[in-house]
PDB file of C-alpha atoms and ligand atoms in Angstrom:
ATOM      1  CA  MET A 226     163.907 223.106 177.021  1.00  0.00           C
ATOM      2  CA  ASP A 227     164.809 225.370 179.954  1.00  0.00           C
ATOM      3  CA  LYS A 228     164.518 229.143 180.085  1.00  0.00           C
ATOM      4  CA  PHE A 229     168.101 229.710 178.995  1.00  0.00           C
ATOM      5  CA  GLN A 230     167.746 227.485 175.929  1.00  0.00           C
ATOM      6  CA  GLN A 231     164.439 229.119 175.152  1.00  0.00           C
ATOM      7  CA  SER A 232     166.016 232.559 175.196  1.00  0.00           C
ATOM      8  CA  GLN A 233     168.925 231.344 173.051  1.00  0.00           C
ATOM      9  CA  LYS A 234     166.459 229.921 170.578  1.00  0.00           C
ATOM     10  CA  SER A 235     164.394 233.067 170.342  1.00  0.00           C
ATOM     11  CA  LYS A 236     167.594 235.051 169.921  1.00  0.00           C
ATOM     12  CA  LEU A 237     168.597 232.863 167.014  1.00  0.00           C
ATOM     13  CA  PHE A 238     165.207 233.399 165.481  1.00  0.00           C
ATOM     14  CA  LYS A 239     165.355 237.117 166.061  1.00  0.00           C
ATOM     15  CA  THR A 240     168.906 237.695 164.876  1.00  0.00           C
ATOM     16  CA  SER A 241     168.824 235.362 161.895  1.00  0.00           C
ATOM     17  CA  THR A 242     166.419 237.676 160.102  1.00  0.00           C
ATOM     18  CA  HIS A 243     168.687 240.656 160.675  1.00  0.00           C
ATOM     19  CA  ASP A 244     171.860 239.786 158.824  1.00  0.00           C
ATOM     20  CA  PRO A 245     172.966 243.208 157.566  1.00  0.00           C
ATOM     21  CA  TYR A 246     174.692 241.511 154.634  1.00  0.00           C
ATOM     22  CA  CYS A 247     171.403 240.023 153.475  1.00  0.00           C
ATOM     23  CA  SER A 248     169.354 243.194 153.713  1.00  0.00           C
ATOM     24  CA  GLN A 249     170.330 244.387 150.240  1.00  0.00           C
ATOM     25  CA  ARG A 250     167.300 244.262 147.968  1.00  0.00           C
ATOM     26  CA  VAL A 251     167.860 242.718 144.563  1.00  0.00           C
ATOM     27  CA  GLU A 252     165.179 243.110 141.927  1.00  0.00           C
ATOM     28  CA  GLY A 253     164.775 240.109 139.653  1.00  0.00           C
ATOM     29  CA  SER A 254     167.684 237.725 139.260  1.00  0.00           C
ATOM     30  CA  ALA A 255     171.424 238.150 139.700  1.00  0.00           C
ATOM     31  CA  ILE A 256     174.713 236.297 139.442  1.00  0.00           C
ATOM     32  CA  CYS A 257     177.672 236.791 141.765  1.00  0.00           C
ATOM     33  CA  PRO A 258     180.775 237.537 139.657  1.00  0.00           C
ATOM     34  CA  GLN A 259     183.075 236.000 142.281  1.00  0.00           C
ATOM     35  CA  CYS A 260     181.495 232.637 143.078  1.00  0.00           C
ATOM     36  CA  ASP A 261     178.801 232.173 140.410  1.00  0.00           C
ATOM     37  CA  ALA A 262     176.014 231.874 142.980  1.00  0.00           C
ATOM     38  CA  VAL A 263     172.625 232.710 141.507  1.00  0.00           C
ATOM     39  CA  TYR A 264     169.966 234.946 143.047  1.00  0.00           C
ATOM     40  CA  GLN A 265     166.428 234.020 142.148  1.00  0.00           C
ATOM     41  CA  ALA A 266     163.083 234.433 143.891  1.00  0.00           C
ATOM     42  CA  GLY A 267     164.710 236.013 146.926  1.00  0.00           C
ATOM     43  CA  ASN A 268     167.365 233.344 147.527  1.00  0.00           C
ATOM     44  CA  TRP A 269     171.000 232.802 146.732  1.00  0.00           C
ATOM     45  CA  THR A 270     171.649 229.255 145.490  1.00  0.00           C
ATOM     46  CA  TRP A 271     174.220 227.422 143.416  1.00  0.00           C
ATOM     47  CA  LYS A 272     173.571 227.121 139.708  1.00  0.00           C
ATOM     48  CA  HIS A 273     171.420 224.111 138.988  1.00  0.00           C
ATOM     49  CA  PRO A 274     171.052 222.615 135.534  1.00  0.00           C
ATOM     50  CA  GLU A 275     167.430 223.818 135.477  1.00  0.00           C
ATOM     51  CA  ASN A 276     168.366 227.459 136.075  1.00  0.00           C
ATOM     52  CA  THR A 277     171.496 227.833 133.990  1.00  0.00           C
ATOM     53  CA  VAL A 278     169.610 230.126 131.666  1.00  0.00           C
ATOM     54  CA  ILE A 279     168.919 233.241 133.670  1.00  0.00           C
ATOM     55  CA  HIS A 280     167.225 236.063 131.899  1.00  0.00           C
ATOM     56  CA  ASP A 281     168.315 239.630 132.513  1.00  0.00           C
ATOM     57  CA  ALA A 282     170.532 238.666 135.439  1.00  0.00           C
ATOM     58  CA  GLN A 283     172.359 241.542 137.051  1.00  0.00           C
ATOM     59  CA  THR A 284     175.866 241.239 138.408  1.00  0.00           C
ATOM     60  CA  VAL A 285     175.661 241.470 142.185  1.00  0.00           C
ATOM     61  CA  THR A 286     178.295 240.308 144.666  1.00  0.00           C
ATOM     62  CA  CYS A 287     176.594 237.834 147.008  1.00  0.00           C
ATOM     63  CA  PRO A 288     176.506 238.380 150.800  1.00  0.00           C
ATOM     64  CA  ALA A 289     178.996 235.531 151.415  1.00  0.00           C
ATOM     65  CA  CYS A 290     181.609 236.988 149.032  1.00  0.00           C
ATOM     66  CA  ARG A 291     181.073 240.444 150.553  1.00  0.00           C
ATOM     67  CA  ARG A 292     181.710 239.040 154.037  1.00  0.00           C
ATOM     68  CA  ILE A 293     184.873 237.304 152.732  1.00  0.00           C
ATOM     69  CA  ASP A 294     186.069 240.528 151.047  1.00  0.00           C
ATOM     70  CA  ASP A 295     185.401 242.581 154.188  1.00  0.00           C
ATOM     71  CA  ASN A 296     186.700 239.816 156.485  1.00  0.00           C
ATOM     72  CA  MET A 297     183.501 240.225 158.506  1.00  0.00           C
ATOM     73  CA  PRO A 298     182.576 236.741 159.740  1.00  0.00           C
ATOM     74  CA  ALA A 299     179.049 235.999 160.951  1.00  0.00           C
ATOM     75  CA  GLY A 300     180.257 232.916 162.809  1.00  0.00           C
ATOM     76  CA  THR A 301     183.423 232.311 164.815  1.00  0.00           C
ATOM     77  CA  LEU A 302     184.336 228.870 166.106  1.00  0.00           C
ATOM     78  CA  THR A 303     187.200 228.659 168.601  1.00  0.00           C
ATOM     79  CA  LEU A 304     188.666 225.217 169.271  1.00  0.00           C
ATOM     80  CA  SER A 305     190.902 224.583 172.240  1.00  0.00           C
ATOM     81  CA  GLY A 306     192.153 221.906 174.609  1.00  0.00           C
ATOM     82  CA  SER A 307     194.972 219.394 174.436  1.00  0.00           C
ATOM     83  CA  PHE A 308     192.915 216.982 172.288  1.00  0.00           C
ATOM     84  CA  LEU A 309     193.135 219.535 169.465  1.00  0.00           C
ATOM     85  CA  LEU A 310     196.936 219.432 169.414  1.00  0.00           C
ATOM     86  CA  LYS A 311     197.010 215.637 169.106  1.00  0.00           C
ATOM     87  CA  HIS A 312     194.202 215.257 166.573  1.00  0.00           C
ATOM     88  CA  ARG A 313     194.541 218.440 164.561  1.00  0.00           C
ATOM     89  CA  ASN A 314     194.393 216.797 161.119  1.00  0.00           C
ATOM     90  CA  GLU A 315     191.293 214.714 161.882  1.00  0.00           C
ATOM     91  CA  ILE A 316     189.588 217.787 163.304  1.00  0.00           C
ATOM     92  CA  ILE A 317     190.439 219.898 160.258  1.00  0.00           C
ATOM     93  CA  ASN A 318     189.174 217.141 157.954  1.00  0.00           C
ATOM     94  CA  LEU A 319     185.880 217.045 159.828  1.00  0.00           C
ATOM     95  CA  ILE A 320     185.584 220.840 159.591  1.00  0.00           C
ATOM     96  CA  LYS A 321     186.251 220.792 155.850  1.00  0.00           C
ATOM     97  CA  ASN A 322     183.828 217.936 155.187  1.00  0.00           C
ATOM     98  CA  THR A 323     181.124 219.611 157.243  1.00  0.00           C
ATOM     99  CA  GLU A 324     181.617 222.842 155.288  1.00  0.00           C
ATOM    100  CA  LYS A 325     181.376 220.936 152.010  1.00  0.00           C
ATOM    101  CA  LYS A 326     177.986 219.487 152.944  1.00  0.00           C
ATOM    102  CA  GLU A 327     176.577 222.719 154.347  1.00  0.00           C
ATOM    103  CA  LYS A 328     177.846 224.786 151.416  1.00  0.00           C
ATOM    104  CA  ALA A 329     176.334 222.396 148.870  1.00  0.00           C
ATOM    105  CA  GLU A 330     172.911 222.943 150.441  1.00  0.00           C
ATOM    106  CA  HIS A 331     173.276 226.616 151.364  1.00  0.00           C
ATOM    107  CA  ALA A 332     175.316 228.789 149.027  1.00  0.00           C
ATOM    108  CA  LEU A 333     175.900 231.502 151.627  1.00  0.00           C
ATOM    109  CA  GLU A 334     177.348 229.202 154.330  1.00  0.00           C
ATOM    110  CA  ARG A 335     181.124 229.014 153.854  1.00  0.00           C
ATOM    111  CA  ILE A 336     184.371 229.027 155.794  1.00  0.00           C
ATOM    112  CA  ILE A 337     186.267 232.310 155.553  1.00  0.00           C
ATOM    113  CA  GLY A 338     189.472 231.093 157.168  1.00  0.00           C
ATOM    114  CA  LEU A 339     191.262 228.871 159.656  1.00  0.00           C
ATOM    115  CA  THR A 340     193.764 230.612 161.900  1.00  0.00           C
ATOM    116  CA  ASP A 341     196.072 229.304 164.599  1.00  0.00           C
ATOM    117  CA  SER A 342     196.164 231.403 167.724  1.00  0.00           C
ATOM    118  CA  ALA A 343     198.297 230.261 170.683  1.00  0.00           C
ATOM    119  CA  ALA A 344     196.870 226.838 171.607  1.00  0.00           C
ATOM    120  CA  ALA A 345     193.602 227.468 169.785  1.00  0.00           C
ATOM    121  CA  LEU A 346     192.310 227.104 166.253  1.00  0.00           C
ATOM    122  CA  ILE A 347     189.881 229.749 165.044  1.00  0.00           C
ATOM    123  CA  VAL A 348     187.476 229.080 162.196  1.00  0.00           C
ATOM    124  CA  THR A 349     185.474 231.963 160.760  1.00  0.00           C
ATOM    125  CA  THR A 350     182.344 231.500 158.659  1.00  0.00           C
ATOM    126  CA  THR A 351     180.079 233.583 156.445  1.00  0.00           C
ATOM    127  CA  GLY A 352     176.929 232.242 158.115  1.00  0.00           C
ATOM    128  CA  ILE A 353     175.823 231.401 161.654  1.00  0.00           C
ATOM    129  CA  HIS A 354     174.303 228.081 160.582  1.00  0.00           C
ATOM    130  CA  LEU A 355     177.655 226.677 159.498  1.00  0.00           C
ATOM    131  CA  ALA A 356     179.284 227.724 162.799  1.00  0.00           C
ATOM    132  CA  ASN A 357     176.430 226.039 164.656  1.00  0.00           C
ATOM    133  CA  ARG A 358     176.689 222.889 162.547  1.00  0.00           C
ATOM    134  CA  LEU A 359     180.477 222.722 163.047  1.00  0.00           C
ATOM    135  CA  GLY A 360     180.051 222.899 166.829  1.00  0.00           C
ATOM    136  CA  HIS A 361     177.577 220.018 166.752  1.00  0.00           C
ATOM    137  CA  ALA A 362     179.689 217.991 164.311  1.00  0.00           C
ATOM    138  CA  LEU A 363     182.718 218.302 166.637  1.00  0.00           C
ATOM    139  CA  GLU A 364     180.678 217.134 169.629  1.00  0.00           C
ATOM    140  CA  ALA A 365     179.220 214.235 167.653  1.00  0.00           C
ATOM    141  CA  ALA A 366     182.595 213.072 166.329  1.00  0.00           C
ATOM    142  CA  PHE A 367     184.971 213.864 169.189  1.00  0.00           C
ATOM    143  CA  LYS A 368     182.747 214.583 172.230  1.00  0.00           C
ATOM    144  CA  GLY A 369     184.146 217.510 174.229  1.00  0.00           C
ATOM    145  CA  ASN A 370     182.007 220.549 174.993  1.00  0.00           C
ATOM    146  CA  SER A 371     180.595 223.293 172.833  1.00  0.00           C
ATOM    147  CA  ASP A 372     178.936 226.480 173.907  1.00  0.00           C
ATOM    148  CA  TYR A 373     177.008 228.777 171.616  1.00  0.00           C
ATOM    149  CA  ARG A 374     176.681 232.527 172.076  1.00  0.00           C
ATOM    150  CA  TYR A 375     174.502 234.589 169.831  1.00  0.00           C
ATOM    151  CA  GLY A 376     175.286 238.271 169.436  1.00  0.00           C
ATOM    152  CA  ASP A 377     173.040 240.566 171.456  1.00  0.00           C
ATOM    153  CA  ASP A 378     173.188 243.691 169.374  1.00  0.00           C
ATOM    154  CA  LYS A 379     175.050 242.357 166.373  1.00  0.00           C
ATOM    155  CA  TYR A 380     174.126 239.472 164.063  1.00  0.00           C
ATOM    156  CA  GLY A 381     176.526 236.646 164.810  1.00  0.00           C
ATOM    157  CA  LEU A 382     177.336 233.439 166.617  1.00  0.00           C
ATOM    158  CA  SER A 383     180.434 232.489 168.613  1.00  0.00           C
ATOM    159  CA  VAL A 384     181.023 228.820 169.301  1.00  0.00           C
ATOM    160  CA  ASN A 385     183.685 227.531 171.670  1.00  0.00           C
ATOM    161  CA  TRP A 386     184.576 223.888 171.484  1.00  0.00           C
ATOM    162  CA  THR A 387     187.033 222.363 173.894  1.00  0.00           C
ATOM    163  CA  ARG A 388     188.274 218.925 174.855  1.00  0.00           C
ATOM    164  CA  ASP A 389     191.129 218.060 177.162  1.00  0.00           C
ATOM    165  CA  GLU A 390     193.230 214.884 177.523  1.00  0.00           C
TER     166      GLU A 390
HETATM  167 ZN1   ZN B 488     179.567 235.208 145.718  1.00  0.00          ZN
END
């Protein structure tokens, strides 16, 4: 790992603990009225059969739904290059399947939206881990190049993926 990667890694570590949307303290357990995610023992998860009975749960909107409501993405993935125009459907399928897997494991990692902008496709996410995973999934499936930029003063990750030809 070179110095640049090292600094990117420490930035990830530093910023990932400072998501302003996760700083809200919840006492006890809670349920999100919008997506049914469950807050227990300090974590938001999906309802599992073993925790369907939640005692004294409060109603609290989860950080992912709040980001969706505010349209305040934590991750932004920008795809560009002529390969995108020719393989748009395959690329979108990969993005959706990757979200499905990540979301099943981590309730707060979701896609907010997919937007077309000139010759680019912009994907916004509620969590930086999903944006990171999407960048790596694109490289693994379609090659091309991804670069990852973590926010300096603001919690967030921007990923640019591009492939020409
Ligand atoms: Zn929610």
